[in-house]
Amino acid sequence: MPHSPSAPVILGNEPGSFPRSVLAERHPAIIRQVREAFPYGPAQHRALDALLASCTKGVVEPLPGNAHDRDRWEAWGLAQYAGRSWYDVPWLWSESYFYRQLLHAVGYFGPGPWQGIDPFRPFKLAELDSPETDQELSALDALSVDDQDRSLLHGSLWGNRADLGFRLSATGAGTSDAAPGLVADDSETLWSLLPPSGAGTLCLIADNAGRELIPDLLLIAHLLDRGRIGRAVLHLKPYPYYVSDATTTDVLDALGRLTGARGAAVEYGRILWSALTDGRLSLRAHPFSAAPLPYEDMPGDLRAELAAAALTVVKGDLNYRRLVGDRLWAPTTPFADVTAHFPGPVAALRTLKSDVITGLDPETEAALVAAEGQRWRTGGTHALIQVRT
């Protein structure tokens, strides 16, 4: 990937910038939400208070000496960034490390009674059980065979607007009146990589749980059932991450929601259940899925796995930042150039909720800026489908 001065690494230290607002406003809001989600004891409350002070006014603290993943995080940059302001290290890194420290604060990694308890689970379940989910599942009954490809692909794309972290930090904010729209659409190329008689493997790198994960699962079920892929691998987070990010538990919850629904949703659930039991669908939780690094730095075993896929679909905003590099690229920088490092064909499905963007034509960028200034980059009202073959 070209690391030119025109594409600086994004930090969180610029006043008024979106990354700074995440570090200074969203993260404290998330700490408050997590604090209220469970009846944590005094030890967890003290640890959460300490994290709040650290991430807003202090410096990056090292992990405890007995942390199971301390060596891994040291290799990922902790040895370099410990003792520095959260605002002065790469935003991708500081944002990711915040969630690792949040899990430590609530005792997720144990040992103890809170070991393995997802601090974001109440939010995920509330969303999964919402009337909006019922409405989305009932809409499956009206889909014709001709509509399924496009509708299920776009369901997976626009489901990213359900991001809980994005919503929790915006409590009380007004909703945007901007009309959603695709700023790039390579869907025809995507479908060409998944022919009607395909037998290859699809890797889908999941983003959020709940109302986003269900459309992802529906798309996988559709592709398996129609014979457009022979096998699917769903890449998940190895532990709770970024509030909404999907884990194996979240897949099971979503699968239960489908199989417990009515109409067409039940059949999709049965297809997925069968595919999991016979191996046509497998779940993967590689440690690198929760790394604070771009995919350019992925380890060899993961690189070999993705190289063998007919297509890897990368979902969501965070994964897009990791795919192209969390840099302030010129929006017209070719998507193929910044993804040349990826070991196989790759498609990005993403709603725009951060500053990073590539692959736009000049006319599209000009129209977006004229209509919205730079708000189009972060408001979640625009989306893209980009493919590199």
Short mmCIF file of C-alpha atoms in Angstrom, two decimals:
data_model
loop_
_atom_site.label_atom_id
_atom_site.label_comp_id
_atom_site.label_asym_id
_atom_site.label_seq_id
_atom_site.Cartn_x
_atom_site.Cartn_y
_atom_site.Cartn_z
CA MET A 1 0.00 0.00 0.00
CA PRO A 2 1.40 3.44 -0.85
CA HIS A 3 2.11 5.29 2.42
CA SER A 4 2.44 8.74 0.97
CA PRO A 5 2.45 12.01 2.93
CA SER A 6 -0.88 12.80 1.26
CA ALA A 7 -2.49 10.00 3.25
CA PRO A 8 -1.54 10.56 6.88
CA VAL A 9 -2.49 8.06 9.57
CA ILE A 10 -5.60 9.31 11.37
CA LEU A 11 -5.05 10.42 14.97
CA GLY A 12 -7.56 11.67 17.52
CA ASN A 13 -5.80 14.89 18.49
CA GLU A 14 -7.32 17.34 16.01
CA PRO A 15 -9.86 19.62 17.76
CA GLY A 16 -13.33 19.28 16.29
CA SER A 17 -12.49 16.11 14.35
CA PHE A 18 -14.68 13.03 14.28
CA PRO A 19 -12.00 10.78 15.86
CA ARG A 20 -11.56 13.23 18.73
CA SER A 21 -15.31 13.23 19.37
CA VAL A 22 -15.27 9.43 19.56
CA LEU A 23 -12.45 9.43 22.11
CA ALA A 24 -13.76 12.37 24.15
CA GLU A 25 -17.53 11.80 23.93
CA ARG A 26 -18.48 8.37 22.61
CA HIS A 27 -16.16 6.35 24.83
CA PRO A 28 -17.28 8.04 28.06
CA ALA A 29 -20.90 7.51 27.00
CA ILE A 30 -20.22 3.82 26.42
CA ILE A 31 -18.57 3.49 29.83
CA ARG A 32 -21.70 4.97 31.42
CA GLN A 33 -23.97 2.63 29.46
CA VAL A 34 -21.95 -0.43 30.43
CA ARG A 35 -21.81 0.68 34.07
CA GLU A 36 -25.61 0.77 34.17
CA ALA A 37 -26.20 -2.43 32.19
CA PHE A 38 -25.23 -4.82 35.02
CA PRO A 39 -25.12 -4.64 38.82
CA TYR A 40 -21.35 -4.58 38.84
CA GLY A 41 -19.65 -4.45 42.22
CA PRO A 42 -17.28 -1.84 43.68
CA ALA A 43 -14.22 -3.35 42.01
CA GLN A 44 -15.73 -3.03 38.53
CA HIS A 45 -16.97 0.50 39.29
CA ARG A 46 -13.51 1.59 40.40
CA ALA A 47 -11.96 0.07 37.30
CA LEU A 48 -14.49 1.77 35.02
CA ASP A 49 -13.87 5.11 36.74
CA ALA A 50 -10.14 4.64 36.25
CA LEU A 51 -10.62 3.84 32.57
CA LEU A 52 -12.79 6.93 32.14
CA ALA A 53 -10.10 9.11 33.68
CA SER A 54 -7.38 7.42 31.65
CA CYS A 55 -9.03 7.65 28.24
CA THR A 56 -10.20 11.26 28.62
CA LYS A 57 -7.36 12.95 30.51
CA GLY A 58 -4.64 10.38 31.03
CA VAL A 59 -2.35 8.15 29.04
CA VAL A 60 -2.44 4.64 27.59
CA GLU A 61 -1.88 2.20 30.47
CA PRO A 62 -0.21 -1.20 29.97
CA LEU A 63 -2.06 -4.44 30.51
CA PRO A 64 -1.49 -6.29 33.79
CA GLY A 65 1.55 -8.52 33.84
CA ASN A 66 -0.62 -11.65 34.03
CA ALA A 67 -2.94 -10.70 31.13
CA HIS A 68 -3.32 -13.70 28.84
CA ASP A 69 -2.80 -11.58 25.72
CA ARG A 70 -0.20 -9.11 26.97
CA ASP A 71 2.52 -10.40 24.65
CA ARG A 72 0.17 -10.19 21.69
CA TRP A 73 -0.80 -6.59 22.46
CA GLU A 74 2.83 -5.65 23.03
CA ALA A 75 3.58 -6.92 19.54
CA TRP A 76 0.53 -5.04 18.23
CA GLY A 77 1.87 -1.71 19.47
CA LEU A 78 1.37 -1.50 23.24
CA ALA A 79 5.11 -1.48 23.86
CA GLN A 80 5.33 1.58 21.63
CA TYR A 81 2.22 3.48 22.75
CA ALA A 82 2.02 2.88 26.53
CA GLY A 83 2.51 6.14 28.41
CA ARG A 84 1.33 8.30 25.51
CA SER A 85 -1.93 10.23 25.28
CA TRP A 86 -4.82 8.29 23.78
CA TYR A 87 -5.24 11.21 21.38
CA ASP A 88 -1.70 11.09 20.03
CA VAL A 89 -1.56 7.47 18.85
CA PRO A 90 -3.27 6.08 15.71
CA TRP A 91 -7.02 6.30 16.14
CA LEU A 92 -7.59 2.73 14.98
CA TRP A 93 -5.22 1.54 17.69
CA SER A 94 -6.53 3.70 20.53
CA GLU A 95 -10.16 2.90 19.72
CA SER A 96 -9.46 -0.83 19.67
CA TYR A 97 -7.41 -0.76 22.86
CA PHE A 98 -10.20 1.11 24.65
CA TYR A 99 -12.48 -1.90 24.21
CA ARG A 100 -9.78 -4.30 25.37
CA GLN A 101 -9.36 -2.20 28.53
CA LEU A 102 -13.12 -1.97 29.01
CA LEU A 103 -13.36 -5.77 29.08
CA HIS A 104 -10.56 -5.88 31.62
CA ALA A 105 -12.37 -3.32 33.79
CA VAL A 106 -15.56 -5.40 34.02
CA GLY A 107 -13.71 -8.65 34.67
CA TYR A 108 -14.49 -10.32 31.36
CA PHE A 109 -11.21 -12.20 31.19
CA GLY A 110 -11.46 -13.29 34.83
CA PRO A 111 -10.99 -15.31 36.83
CA GLY A 112 -14.11 -14.35 38.75
CA PRO A 113 -17.90 -14.29 38.55
CA TRP A 114 -17.98 -11.82 35.64
CA GLN A 115 -15.67 -13.90 33.46
CA GLY A 116 -17.10 -14.32 29.98
CA ILE A 117 -20.08 -12.01 30.56
CA ASP A 118 -20.54 -9.79 27.50
CA PRO A 119 -21.00 -6.22 28.83
CA PHE A 120 -22.83 -5.27 25.63
CA ARG A 121 -25.25 -8.20 25.61
CA PRO A 122 -28.29 -6.32 27.00
CA PHE A 123 -28.05 -3.80 24.16
CA LYS A 124 -27.65 -6.52 21.55
CA LEU A 125 -30.61 -8.54 22.81
CA ALA A 126 -32.87 -5.49 23.06
CA GLU A 127 -32.18 -4.71 19.43
CA LEU A 128 -32.58 -8.31 18.32
CA ASP A 129 -35.96 -8.54 20.08
CA SER A 130 -37.24 -5.20 18.78
CA PRO A 131 -40.39 -4.75 16.65
CA GLU A 132 -38.13 -3.46 13.87
CA THR A 133 -36.54 -6.90 13.64
CA ASP A 134 -40.00 -8.48 13.35
CA GLN A 135 -40.84 -6.10 10.51
CA GLU A 136 -37.62 -6.86 8.67
CA LEU A 137 -38.12 -10.62 8.98
CA SER A 138 -41.74 -10.42 7.83
CA ALA A 139 -40.59 -8.56 4.72
CA LEU A 140 -38.88 -11.76 3.58
CA ASP A 141 -42.28 -13.26 2.82
CA ALA A 142 -42.88 -10.71 0.08
CA LEU A 143 -39.59 -11.28 -1.76
CA SER A 144 -39.88 -12.83 -5.19
CA VAL A 145 -37.13 -15.07 -6.52
CA ASP A 146 -36.06 -12.29 -8.89
CA ASP A 147 -35.75 -9.80 -6.03
CA GLN A 148 -33.76 -11.96 -3.65
CA ASP A 149 -30.22 -11.30 -4.90
CA ARG A 150 -30.47 -7.53 -4.80
CA SER A 151 -32.69 -7.27 -1.73
CA LEU A 152 -30.60 -9.56 0.46
CA LEU A 153 -27.34 -7.92 -0.64
CA HIS A 154 -28.74 -4.49 0.15
CA GLY A 155 -30.16 -5.76 3.42
CA SER A 156 -26.67 -6.82 4.43
CA LEU A 157 -25.27 -3.46 3.28
CA TRP A 158 -27.76 -1.15 4.96
CA GLY A 159 -28.05 -3.29 8.08
CA ASN A 160 -24.82 -1.60 9.14
CA ARG A 161 -26.89 1.41 10.19
CA ALA A 162 -27.95 -0.65 13.21
CA ASP A 163 -24.52 -0.10 14.82
CA LEU A 164 -25.17 0.23 18.55
CA GLY A 165 -22.02 2.17 19.37
CA PHE A 166 -23.00 4.74 16.76
CA ARG A 167 -26.46 5.11 18.35
CA LEU A 168 -25.54 4.96 22.04
CA SER A 169 -23.17 7.89 21.74
CA ALA A 170 -25.75 9.96 19.83
CA THR A 171 -28.51 9.87 22.44
CA GLY A 172 -30.63 12.97 22.12
CA ALA A 173 -29.19 13.96 18.76
CA GLY A 174 -31.52 14.68 15.89
CA THR A 175 -31.71 12.28 12.97
CA SER A 176 -30.33 13.29 9.61
CA ASP A 177 -32.69 14.23 6.83
CA ALA A 178 -30.12 13.39 4.18
CA ALA A 179 -31.38 10.81 1.70
CA PRO A 180 -29.38 7.56 1.89
CA GLY A 181 -27.62 6.59 -1.29
CA LEU A 182 -24.82 4.50 -2.69
CA VAL A 183 -21.68 6.49 -3.36
CA ALA A 184 -20.10 3.52 -5.18
CA ASP A 185 -21.80 0.39 -6.50
CA ASP A 186 -19.76 -2.55 -7.81
CA SER A 187 -22.55 -5.05 -7.18
CA GLU A 188 -22.45 -6.41 -10.73
CA THR A 189 -18.79 -7.29 -10.29
CA LEU A 190 -19.61 -8.90 -6.94
CA TRP A 191 -22.24 -11.14 -8.50
CA SER A 192 -19.87 -12.08 -11.33
CA LEU A 193 -17.58 -13.61 -8.67
CA LEU A 194 -20.50 -15.70 -7.36
CA PRO A 195 -21.92 -17.38 -10.48
CA PRO A 196 -25.22 -19.31 -10.36
CA SER A 197 -23.36 -22.63 -10.42
CA GLY A 198 -20.56 -21.60 -8.08
CA ALA A 199 -18.81 -24.09 -5.84
CA GLY A 200 -16.24 -21.84 -4.22
CA THR A 201 -15.90 -20.58 -0.66
CA LEU A 202 -17.25 -17.25 0.51
CA CYS A 203 -15.55 -15.66 3.51
CA LEU A 204 -17.65 -13.01 5.19
CA ILE A 205 -15.89 -10.88 7.80
CA ALA A 206 -18.78 -9.85 10.01
CA ASP A 207 -19.18 -6.51 11.69
CA ASN A 208 -22.14 -5.98 14.00
CA ALA A 209 -24.50 -8.37 15.80
CA GLY A 210 -28.28 -8.11 16.04
CA ARG A 211 -30.14 -6.46 13.20
CA GLU A 212 -27.02 -6.35 11.04
CA LEU A 213 -25.92 -9.92 11.60
CA ILE A 214 -29.33 -11.32 10.65
CA PRO A 215 -29.15 -9.86 7.10
CA ASP A 216 -25.61 -11.22 6.79
CA LEU A 217 -26.86 -14.68 7.76
CA LEU A 218 -29.79 -14.38 5.37
CA LEU A 219 -27.41 -13.54 2.52
CA ILE A 220 -25.22 -16.54 3.33
CA ALA A 221 -28.26 -18.84 3.50
CA HIS A 222 -29.49 -17.52 0.15
CA LEU A 223 -26.13 -18.06 -1.55
CA LEU A 224 -25.82 -21.59 -0.17
CA ASP A 225 -29.39 -22.49 -1.05
CA ARG A 226 -29.10 -21.15 -4.61
CA GLY A 227 -25.81 -22.92 -5.20
CA ARG A 228 -23.83 -19.74 -5.78
CA ILE A 229 -21.27 -20.89 -3.22
CA GLY A 230 -20.34 -24.33 -1.98
CA ARG A 231 -19.19 -23.23 1.45
CA ALA A 232 -19.16 -20.14 3.67
CA VAL A 233 -16.85 -19.10 6.49
CA LEU A 234 -18.18 -16.43 8.84
CA HIS A 235 -15.38 -14.55 10.59
CA LEU A 236 -16.36 -13.25 14.02
CA LYS A 237 -14.70 -11.48 16.94
CA PRO A 238 -13.07 -13.75 19.54
CA TYR A 239 -14.54 -11.60 22.34
CA PRO A 240 -16.98 -8.65 22.66
CA TYR A 241 -15.65 -5.66 20.80
CA TYR A 242 -16.81 -2.21 19.66
CA VAL A 243 -20.18 -2.59 21.47
CA SER A 244 -21.97 -4.31 18.60
CA ASP A 245 -19.36 -6.55 17.00
CA ALA A 246 -20.54 -10.11 16.43
CA THR A 247 -19.27 -13.09 18.41
CA THR A 248 -20.26 -16.76 18.25
CA THR A 249 -22.86 -16.17 20.96
CA ASP A 250 -24.41 -13.46 18.82
CA VAL A 251 -24.65 -15.87 15.88
CA LEU A 252 -26.51 -18.35 18.07
CA ASP A 253 -28.86 -15.62 19.27
CA ALA A 254 -29.56 -14.52 15.70
CA LEU A 255 -30.08 -18.10 14.58
CA GLY A 256 -32.55 -18.61 17.43
CA ARG A 257 -34.39 -15.48 16.34
CA LEU A 258 -34.74 -16.84 12.82
CA THR A 259 -35.81 -20.35 13.77
CA GLY A 260 -38.28 -18.92 16.28
CA ALA A 261 -39.87 -16.53 13.77
CA ARG A 262 -42.61 -17.15 11.25
CA GLY A 263 -42.81 -17.45 7.49
CA ALA A 264 -39.78 -17.42 5.25
CA ALA A 265 -37.43 -16.50 8.10
CA VAL A 266 -37.85 -19.98 9.58
CA GLU A 267 -36.70 -21.64 6.38
CA TYR A 268 -33.62 -19.43 6.24
CA GLY A 269 -32.91 -20.45 9.82
CA ARG A 270 -33.20 -24.13 8.94
CA ILE A 271 -30.83 -23.71 6.00
CA LEU A 272 -28.25 -22.10 8.28
CA TRP A 273 -28.68 -24.70 11.02
CA SER A 274 -28.20 -27.50 8.51
CA ALA A 275 -25.19 -25.78 6.94
CA LEU A 276 -23.52 -25.40 10.32
CA THR A 277 -24.05 -29.04 11.22
CA ASP A 278 -22.79 -30.44 7.90
CA GLY A 279 -19.84 -28.05 7.56
CA ARG A 280 -20.99 -25.95 4.62
CA LEU A 281 -21.01 -22.99 7.02
CA SER A 282 -18.26 -22.66 9.59
CA LEU A 283 -17.49 -20.02 12.20
CA ARG A 284 -14.02 -18.56 12.66
CA ALA A 285 -12.79 -16.32 15.50
CA HIS A 286 -9.17 -15.61 14.64
CA PRO A 287 -7.30 -13.46 17.20
CA PHE A 288 -6.42 -11.00 14.43
CA SER A 289 -10.12 -10.18 14.05
CA ALA A 290 -9.74 -8.05 17.20
CA ALA A 291 -6.34 -6.62 16.34
CA PRO A 292 -5.80 -2.83 16.19
CA LEU A 293 -4.04 -3.21 12.86
CA PRO A 294 -4.85 -3.02 9.14
CA TYR A 295 -5.45 -6.22 7.18
CA GLU A 296 -2.22 -5.53 5.34
CA ASP A 297 -0.54 -6.86 8.51
CA MET A 298 -2.58 -10.06 8.78
CA PRO A 299 -0.67 -13.23 9.80
CA GLY A 300 0.20 -15.95 7.32
CA ASP A 301 -2.46 -18.48 8.32
CA LEU A 302 -5.27 -15.97 7.85
CA ARG A 303 -3.74 -14.72 4.61
CA ALA A 304 -3.65 -18.27 3.22
CA GLU A 305 -7.26 -18.88 4.20
CA LEU A 306 -8.55 -15.71 2.53
CA ALA A 307 -6.39 -16.32 -0.54
CA ALA A 308 -8.25 -19.58 -1.14
CA ALA A 309 -11.71 -17.96 -1.10
CA ALA A 310 -13.65 -17.16 -4.25
CA LEU A 311 -14.57 -13.88 -2.55
CA THR A 312 -14.10 -12.26 0.84
CA VAL A 313 -16.85 -9.84 1.84
CA VAL A 314 -15.66 -7.28 4.38
CA LYS A 315 -18.56 -5.79 6.31
CA GLY A 316 -18.86 -2.47 8.06
CA ASP A 317 -16.97 0.69 8.83
CA LEU A 318 -14.26 -0.65 11.13
CA ASN A 319 -13.38 -3.47 8.76
CA TYR A 320 -13.24 -0.97 5.89
CA ARG A 321 -10.75 1.13 7.85
CA ARG A 322 -8.68 -1.99 8.41
CA LEU A 323 -8.98 -3.02 4.76
CA VAL A 324 -7.82 0.22 3.11
CA GLY A 325 -5.72 1.55 6.01
CA ASP A 326 -6.99 4.08 8.55
CA ARG A 327 -5.59 7.04 6.67
CA LEU A 328 -7.01 10.27 5.38
CA TRP A 329 -6.90 9.21 1.74
CA ALA A 330 -8.06 11.51 -1.01
CA PRO A 331 -11.59 10.16 -1.72
CA THR A 332 -10.67 9.54 -5.36
CA THR A 333 -7.75 7.25 -4.44
CA PRO A 334 -8.44 4.01 -6.36
CA PHE A 335 -9.91 1.27 -4.17
CA ALA A 336 -7.86 -1.31 -6.09
CA ASP A 337 -4.63 0.46 -5.15
CA VAL A 338 -5.24 0.52 -1.41
CA THR A 339 -6.45 -3.10 -1.36
CA ALA A 340 -3.65 -4.50 -3.55
CA HIS A 341 -2.21 -6.15 -0.42
CA PHE A 342 -5.29 -8.35 0.07
CA PRO A 343 -4.61 -11.97 -0.87
CA GLY A 344 -7.74 -12.59 -2.97
CA PRO A 345 -10.85 -10.99 -4.45
CA VAL A 346 -12.46 -8.70 -1.88
CA ALA A 347 -15.71 -6.76 -1.60
CA ALA A 348 -16.45 -4.03 0.92
CA LEU A 349 -20.04 -3.49 2.10
CA ARG A 350 -20.15 -0.44 4.33
CA THR A 351 -22.25 2.46 5.50
CA LEU A 352 -20.12 5.54 6.01
CA LYS A 353 -19.48 6.39 9.67
CA SER A 354 -15.87 7.60 9.70
CA ASP A 355 -13.63 9.84 7.63
CA VAL A 356 -11.88 7.11 5.64
CA ILE A 357 -13.07 6.77 2.05
CA THR A 358 -11.52 5.67 -1.25
CA GLY A 359 -12.69 4.80 -4.73
CA LEU A 360 -15.06 7.69 -5.45
CA ASP A 361 -15.27 9.36 -8.81
CA PRO A 362 -14.66 13.13 -8.73
CA GLU A 363 -18.24 13.99 -9.66
CA THR A 364 -19.68 11.97 -6.79
CA GLU A 365 -17.31 13.53 -4.28
CA ALA A 366 -18.11 17.03 -5.53
CA ALA A 367 -21.86 16.42 -5.29
CA LEU A 368 -21.59 15.08 -1.74
CA VAL A 369 -19.46 18.00 -0.56
CA ALA A 370 -21.79 20.52 -2.20
CA ALA A 371 -24.83 19.01 -0.51
CA GLU A 372 -23.43 18.22 2.95
CA GLY A 373 -19.93 19.61 3.43
CA GLN A 374 -17.96 16.75 5.02
CA ARG A 375 -20.90 15.34 7.04
CA TRP A 376 -21.51 12.69 4.39
CA ARG A 377 -18.39 10.86 5.57
CA THR A 378 -19.62 10.14 9.11
CA GLY A 379 -23.41 10.38 9.25
CA GLY A 380 -24.29 6.78 8.33
CA THR A 381 -26.66 7.96 5.58
CA HIS A 382 -24.50 6.87 2.64
CA ALA A 383 -23.10 3.48 1.72
CA LEU A 384 -20.85 1.74 -0.76
CA ILE A 385 -20.26 -1.59 -2.46
CA GLN A 386 -16.68 -1.75 -3.71
CA VAL A 387 -14.97 -4.78 -5.24
CA ARG A 388 -11.40 -5.59 -6.18
CA THR A 389 -11.07 -8.74 -8.27
#
